[in-house]
Structures are given as C-alpha cells and as structure tokens.
PDB file of C-alpha atoms in Angstrom:
ATOM      1  CA  UNK P1223      15.547  48.061  31.173  1.00 82.00           C
ATOM      2  CA  UNK P1224      15.082  45.687  28.199  1.00 88.00           C
ATOM      3  CA  UNK P1225      12.439  43.600  29.975  1.00 89.00           C
ATOM      4  CA  UNK P1226      10.515  46.737  31.008  1.00 91.00           C
ATOM      5  CA  UNK P1227      10.653  48.052  27.432  1.00 91.00           C
ATOM      6  CA  UNK P1228       9.460  44.738  25.958  1.00 90.00           C
ATOM      7  CA  UNK P1229       6.740  44.401  28.605  1.00 92.00           C
ATOM      8  CA  UNK P1230       5.361  47.838  27.755  1.00 93.00           C
ATOM      9  CA  UNK P1231       5.543  47.107  24.038  1.00 93.00           C
ATOM     10  CA  UNK P1232       3.798  43.734  24.350  1.00 94.00           C
ATOM     11  CA  UNK P1233       1.069  45.271  26.504  1.00 96.00           C
ATOM     12  CA  UNK P1234       0.575  47.938  23.858  1.00 96.00           C
ATOM     13  CA  UNK P1235       0.390  45.294  21.101  1.00 97.00           C
ATOM     14  CA  UNK P1236      -2.080  43.278  23.199  1.00 97.00           C
ATOM     15  CA  UNK P1237      -4.345  46.348  23.372  1.00 97.00           C
ATOM     16  CA  UNK P1238      -4.023  46.786  19.595  1.00 98.00           C
ATOM     17  CA  UNK P1239      -5.070  43.157  19.088  1.00 97.00           C
ATOM     18  CA  UNK P1240      -8.203  43.832  21.119  1.00 97.00           C
ATOM     19  CA  UNK P1241      -8.888  47.001  19.134  1.00 97.00           C
ATOM     20  CA  UNK P1242      -8.552  45.356  15.721  1.00 97.00           C
ATOM     21  CA  UNK P1243     -10.166  42.009  16.521  1.00 95.00           C
ATOM     22  CA  UNK P1244      -7.026  39.898  16.253  1.00 96.00           C
ATOM     23  CA  UNK P1245      -5.887  37.190  18.640  1.00 93.00           C
ATOM     24  CA  UNK P1246      -2.480  37.228  20.245  1.00 94.00           C
ATOM     25  CA  UNK P1247      -1.105  33.729  19.876  1.00 94.00           C
ATOM     26  CA  UNK P1248       2.192  34.063  21.730  1.00 92.00           C
ATOM     27  CA  UNK P1249       5.459  35.882  22.121  1.00 90.00           C
ATOM     28  CA  UNK P1250       8.679  34.086  21.249  1.00 85.00           C
ATOM     29  CA  UNK P1251      11.729  35.990  22.443  1.00 78.00           C
ATOM     30  CA  UNK P1252      11.363  39.338  20.713  1.00 80.00           C
ATOM     31  CA  UNK P1253       8.691  38.055  18.301  1.00 89.00           C
ATOM     32  CA  UNK P1254       4.952  38.636  18.625  1.00 93.00           C
ATOM     33  CA  UNK P1255       2.520  36.288  16.857  1.00 95.00           C
ATOM     34  CA  UNK P1256      -1.092  37.254  16.183  1.00 95.00           C
ATOM     35  CA  UNK P1257      -3.805  35.881  13.906  1.00 94.00           C
ATOM     36  CA  UNK P1258      -7.390  36.560  12.880  1.00 94.00           C
ATOM     37  CA  UNK P1259     -10.133  34.994  10.805  1.00 92.00           C
ATOM     38  CA  UNK P1260     -10.566  31.850  12.893  1.00 87.00           C
ATOM     39  CA  UNK P1261     -14.328  32.245  12.482  1.00 87.00           C
ATOM     40  CA  UNK P1262     -13.977  31.455   8.773  1.00 85.00           C
ATOM     41  CA  UNK P1263     -14.225  35.042   7.524  1.00 89.00           C
ATOM     42  CA  UNK P1264     -10.883  35.036   5.689  1.00 92.00           C
ATOM     43  CA  UNK P1265     -11.090  38.512   4.156  1.00 94.00           C
ATOM     44  CA  UNK P1266     -12.275  40.147   7.392  1.00 95.00           C
ATOM     45  CA  UNK P1267      -9.508  38.386   9.316  1.00 95.00           C
ATOM     46  CA  UNK P1268      -6.870  39.414   6.778  1.00 97.00           C
ATOM     47  CA  UNK P1269      -8.012  43.056   6.882  1.00 97.00           C
ATOM     48  CA  UNK P1270      -7.915  42.957  10.707  1.00 97.00           C
ATOM     49  CA  UNK P1271      -4.330  41.678  10.637  1.00 98.00           C
ATOM     50  CA  UNK P1272      -3.304  44.283   8.067  1.00 98.00           C
ATOM     51  CA  UNK P1273      -4.742  47.078  10.197  1.00 97.00           C
ATOM     52  CA  UNK P1274      -3.087  45.620  13.287  1.00 98.00           C
ATOM     53  CA  UNK P1275       0.289  45.535  11.511  1.00 98.00           C
ATOM     54  CA  UNK P1276      -0.029  49.173  10.403  1.00 97.00           C
ATOM     55  CA  UNK P1277      -0.965  50.199  13.954  1.00 97.00           C
ATOM     56  CA  UNK P1278       1.999  48.258  15.373  1.00 97.00           C
ATOM     57  CA  UNK P1279       4.407  50.094  13.060  1.00 97.00           C
ATOM     58  CA  UNK P1280       2.910  53.441  14.135  1.00 96.00           C
ATOM     59  CA  UNK P1281       3.052  52.419  17.801  1.00 96.00           C
ATOM     60  CA  UNK P1282       6.705  51.434  17.462  1.00 95.00           C
ATOM     61  CA  UNK P1283       7.535  54.827  15.923  1.00 94.00           C
ATOM     62  CA  UNK P1284       6.145  56.475  19.079  1.00 93.00           C
ATOM     63  CA  UNK P1285       8.228  54.336  21.450  1.00 92.00           C
ATOM     64  CA  UNK P1286      11.255  55.886  23.156  1.00 91.00           C
ATOM     65  CA  UNK P1287      14.707  54.687  22.097  1.00 91.00           C
ATOM     66  CA  UNK P1288      16.094  51.651  23.881  1.00 91.00           C
ATOM     67  CA  UNK P1289      19.673  52.209  25.007  1.00 89.00           C
ATOM     68  CA  UNK P1290      19.972  55.123  22.618  1.00 90.00           C
ATOM     69  CA  UNK P1291      18.734  53.136  19.595  1.00 91.00           C
ATOM     70  CA  UNK P1292      15.396  53.418  17.831  1.00 92.00           C
ATOM     71  CA  UNK P1293      14.048  49.949  17.204  1.00 91.00           C
ATOM     72  CA  UNK P1294      12.096  49.011  14.084  1.00 94.00           C
ATOM     73  CA  UNK P1295       9.649  46.173  13.619  1.00 95.00           C
ATOM     74  CA  UNK P1296       9.871  43.707  10.784  1.00 96.00           C
ATOM     75  CA  UNK P1297       6.388  42.299  10.139  1.00 97.00           C
ATOM     76  CA  UNK P1298       5.381  39.447   7.840  1.00 96.00           C
ATOM     77  CA  UNK P1299       1.840  38.518   6.807  1.00 97.00           C
ATOM     78  CA  UNK P1300       0.369  35.633   4.859  1.00 96.00           C
ATOM     79  CA  UNK P1301      -3.101  34.103   4.849  1.00 95.00           C
ATOM     80  CA  UNK P1302      -4.422  30.598   4.515  1.00 93.00           C
ATOM     81  CA  UNK P1303      -5.617  27.604   6.503  1.00 91.00           C
ATOM     82  CA  UNK P1304      -4.048  26.842   9.863  1.00 92.00           C
ATOM     83  CA  UNK P1305      -4.610  24.470  12.747  1.00 90.00           C
ATOM     84  CA  UNK P1306      -4.884  25.846  16.274  1.00 90.00           C
ATOM     85  CA  UNK P1307      -4.910  24.107  19.619  1.00 91.00           C
ATOM     86  CA  UNK P1308      -3.619  23.766  23.147  1.00 92.00           C
ATOM     87  CA  UNK P1309      -0.664  21.459  23.697  1.00 88.00           C
ATOM     88  CA  UNK P1310       1.054  20.056  26.760  1.00 87.00           C
ATOM     89  CA  UNK P1311       0.193  19.239  30.361  1.00 88.00           C
ATOM     90  CA  UNK P1312       2.691  21.447  32.166  1.00 90.00           C
ATOM     91  CA  UNK P1313       2.877  25.080  31.103  1.00 84.00           C
ATOM     92  CA  UNK P1314       0.484  24.282  28.299  1.00 84.00           C
ATOM     93  CA  UNK P1315       0.311  26.720  25.435  1.00 86.00           C
ATOM     94  CA  UNK P1316      -2.050  27.743  22.689  1.00 87.00           C
ATOM     95  CA  UNK P1317      -0.406  27.606  19.277  1.00 89.00           C
ATOM     96  CA  UNK P1318      -1.104  27.713  15.549  1.00 92.00           C
ATOM     97  CA  UNK P1319       0.513  25.505  12.895  1.00 93.00           C
ATOM     98  CA  UNK P1320       0.487  25.092   9.140  1.00 93.00           C
ATOM     99  CA  UNK P1321       1.967  26.295   5.870  1.00 93.00           C
ATOM    100  CA  UNK P1322       0.276  29.683   6.295  1.00 93.00           C
ATOM    101  CA  UNK P1323       2.088  30.168   9.620  1.00 94.00           C
ATOM    102  CA  UNK P1324       5.419  29.116   8.118  1.00 94.00           C
ATOM    103  CA  UNK P1325       4.970  31.431   5.133  1.00 94.00           C
ATOM    104  CA  UNK P1326       4.082  34.386   7.395  1.00 94.00           C
ATOM    105  CA  UNK P1327       7.236  33.671   9.380  1.00 94.00           C
ATOM    106  CA  UNK P1328       9.270  33.684   6.157  1.00 95.00           C
ATOM    107  CA  UNK P1329       7.662  36.993   5.134  1.00 95.00           C
ATOM    108  CA  UNK P1330       8.921  38.445   8.421  1.00 95.00           C
ATOM    109  CA  UNK P1331      12.404  36.923   8.365  1.00 93.00           C
ATOM    110  CA  UNK P1332      13.029  38.019   4.763  1.00 94.00           C
ATOM    111  CA  UNK P1333      11.494  41.436   5.324  1.00 94.00           C
ATOM    112  CA  UNK P1334      12.926  44.882   5.912  1.00 95.00           C
ATOM    113  CA  UNK P1335      13.066  46.673   9.296  1.00 95.00           C
ATOM    114  CA  UNK P1336      10.262  49.201   9.610  1.00 95.00           C
ATOM    115  CA  UNK P1337       8.222  47.568   6.833  1.00 97.00           C
ATOM    116  CA  UNK P1338       5.356  45.072   6.548  1.00 98.00           C
ATOM    117  CA  UNK P1339       6.091  42.417   3.939  1.00 97.00           C
ATOM    118  CA  UNK P1340       3.117  40.413   2.705  1.00 97.00           C
ATOM    119  CA  UNK P1341       2.543  37.508   0.372  1.00 96.00           C
ATOM    120  CA  UNK P1342       0.813  37.834  -2.973  1.00 96.00           C
ATOM    121  CA  UNK P1343      -2.072  35.782  -1.568  1.00 96.00           C
ATOM    122  CA  UNK P1344      -2.613  38.325   1.234  1.00 97.00           C
ATOM    123  CA  UNK P1345      -2.370  41.212  -1.229  1.00 98.00           C
ATOM    124  CA  UNK P1346      -4.920  39.623  -3.552  1.00 97.00           C
ATOM    125  CA  UNK P1347      -7.352  38.994  -0.696  1.00 96.00           C
ATOM    126  CA  UNK P1348      -7.104  42.533   0.706  1.00 97.00           C
ATOM    127  CA  UNK P1349      -6.418  44.668  -2.399  1.00 96.00           C
ATOM    128  CA  UNK P1350      -9.678  46.593  -1.933  1.00 96.00           C
ATOM    129  CA  UNK P1351      -8.681  47.649   1.596  1.00 96.00           C
ATOM    130  CA  UNK P1352      -4.977  48.523   1.408  1.00 97.00           C
ATOM    131  CA  UNK P1353      -2.289  50.274  -0.587  1.00 97.00           C
ATOM    132  CA  UNK P1354       0.671  48.053  -1.529  1.00 97.00           C
ATOM    133  CA  UNK P1355       4.118  48.538  -2.999  1.00 97.00           C
ATOM    134  CA  UNK P1356       5.260  45.702  -5.258  1.00 97.00           C
ATOM    135  CA  UNK P1357       8.603  44.415  -4.004  1.00 95.00           C
ATOM    136  CA  UNK P1358       8.935  42.007  -6.907  1.00 91.00           C
ATOM    137  CA  UNK P1359      10.281  38.483  -6.659  1.00 93.00           C
ATOM    138  CA  UNK P1360      12.019  37.741  -3.375  1.00 89.00           C
ATOM    139  CA  UNK P1361      13.999  34.569  -2.752  1.00 91.00           C
ATOM    140  CA  UNK P1362      12.309  33.045   0.300  1.00 90.00           C
ATOM    141  CA  UNK P1363      13.956  30.175   2.192  1.00 89.00           C
ATOM    142  CA  UNK P1364      12.165  26.826   1.651  1.00 87.00           C
ATOM    143  CA  UNK P1365       9.764  28.498  -0.803  1.00 89.00           C
ATOM    144  CA  UNK P1366      11.919  29.956  -3.595  1.00 91.00           C
ATOM    145  CA  UNK P1367      11.373  33.064  -5.682  1.00 94.00           C
ATOM    146  CA  UNK P1368       8.057  34.525  -4.578  1.00 94.00           C
ATOM    147  CA  UNK P1369       6.353  37.795  -5.435  1.00 96.00           C
ATOM    148  CA  UNK P1370       6.012  39.900  -2.298  1.00 97.00           C
ATOM    149  CA  UNK P1371       4.610  43.310  -1.460  1.00 98.00           C
ATOM    150  CA  UNK P1372       4.971  45.947   1.225  1.00 98.00           C
ATOM    151  CA  UNK P1373       1.755  46.949   2.974  1.00 98.00           C
ATOM    152  CA  UNK P1374       1.818  50.752   2.834  1.00 97.00           C
ATOM    153  CA  UNK P1375      -1.493  51.978   4.212  1.00 96.00           C
ATOM    154  CA  UNK P1376      -5.201  51.507   4.769  1.00 96.00           C
ATOM    155  CA  UNK P1377      -7.149  52.890   1.784  1.00 94.00           C
ATOM    156  CA  UNK P1378      -9.949  53.897   4.158  1.00 87.00           C
ATOM    157  CA  UNK P1379      -7.693  56.172   6.178  1.00 82.00           C
ATOM    158  CA  UNK P1380      -5.229  57.692   3.700  1.00 70.00           C
ATOM    159  CA  UNK P1381      -5.365  61.479   3.869  1.00 64.00           C
ATOM    160  CA  UNK P1382      -3.136  64.184   2.432  1.00 59.00           C
ATOM    161  CA  UNK P1383      -1.524  64.456   5.889  1.00 61.00           C
ATOM    162  CA  UNK P1384      -0.495  60.807   6.213  1.00 61.00           C
ATOM    163  CA  UNK P1385       0.192  60.297   2.488  1.00 60.00           C
ATOM    164  CA  UNK P1386       3.586  61.971   2.912  1.00 62.00           C
ATOM    165  CA  UNK P1387       4.431  59.616   5.794  1.00 63.00           C
ATOM    166  CA  UNK P1388       3.506  56.655   3.586  1.00 60.00           C
ATOM    167  CA  UNK P1389       5.695  58.064   0.824  1.00 61.00           C
ATOM    168  CA  UNK P1390       8.645  58.500   3.251  1.00 59.00           C
ATOM    169  CA  UNK P1391       8.271  54.886   4.386  1.00 60.00           C
ATOM    170  CA  UNK P1392       8.330  53.738   0.760  1.00 59.00           C
ATOM    171  CA  UNK P1393      11.561  55.601   0.060  1.00 60.00           C
ATOM    172  CA  UNK P1394      13.286  54.527   3.309  1.00 60.00           C
TER     173      UNK P1394
END
C-alpha cells in the first residue's frame, strides 16, 4: 500500500517536472529532489522550481489519504551554484552537490508541513513572479539565524477564486 502510494506520487511529480521544465535528480526515501537552471538561466530556473513546488503542493492536496491520514509535503527551495555529475560504476547515479543543495535541504527540514519555505536569495531572485509571506528569522542548522519566506502563489495565476485558498494556507 505505501509503495503503491509513493510510486503514484513520484510518477505524478515526474510529470510535473516535465511540465515545468525542471529535472528530477533523485528520490531518497520519502524525499524528492529536483532542480532547474542548469543552462545558466538562474531566474528562469528558479521560477520553474517555484511553479513546480506550488503544483506539487496542489497535487498532494488531491491525493487520497494513506492509511486514513492526509499527508502534507514540506518543501524547501534555495538557489545558487551547484555541481552535477554521474558517480559510481555499479548502480551509478546522477547527483547534485554544493552549498545551494545543502541550504535547500535545510529549508525543507526546518520548514512546515504543507508549506514551501524558501531562502531570502530565492525570494529576491523571483520576487516579480511570486507572492511570499515573510517568516522572519529562522534558526537553521549549520547556517544560523536566517530570514526565510513561505512561497504562497504565482503572481501570474492569482485570481479571486484561488486567493482564498492562498489565504487559508497562510493561516494554517
């Protein structure tokens, strides 16, 4: 039951990656890692990841309960330089490394279920595309007190109908 649920969810997220122009890097247990902007277009890549994250939250809200419980995603986003490559000879894997990857991971691990926590750097890069809620300073492991934000919506798609859903998410 759990494996079938996760398989369906990962397949759905894979399709969302294709739709938004992001690259699935890997799954790690119940984590899903994706990235964009490898072509050097940092802002375009960041916007693609933001839109992917919003779509993943919406997709998760449409999923059936698992064992009677509704699951919520915790998503973290940061932007910056990273190194990518294939490692190993047996069961080789494609992976991404760097401070940007570590910071994104910290955004996720210090986040809130059902929310998308982003770094100030991501917010600054994508402020023209998205609506953010200032979370204030958050104590992030190995980083310290850092200003973080919640990604609330895509400015290009906010309507009166979905504005109330965005407001509910902010008050949750």
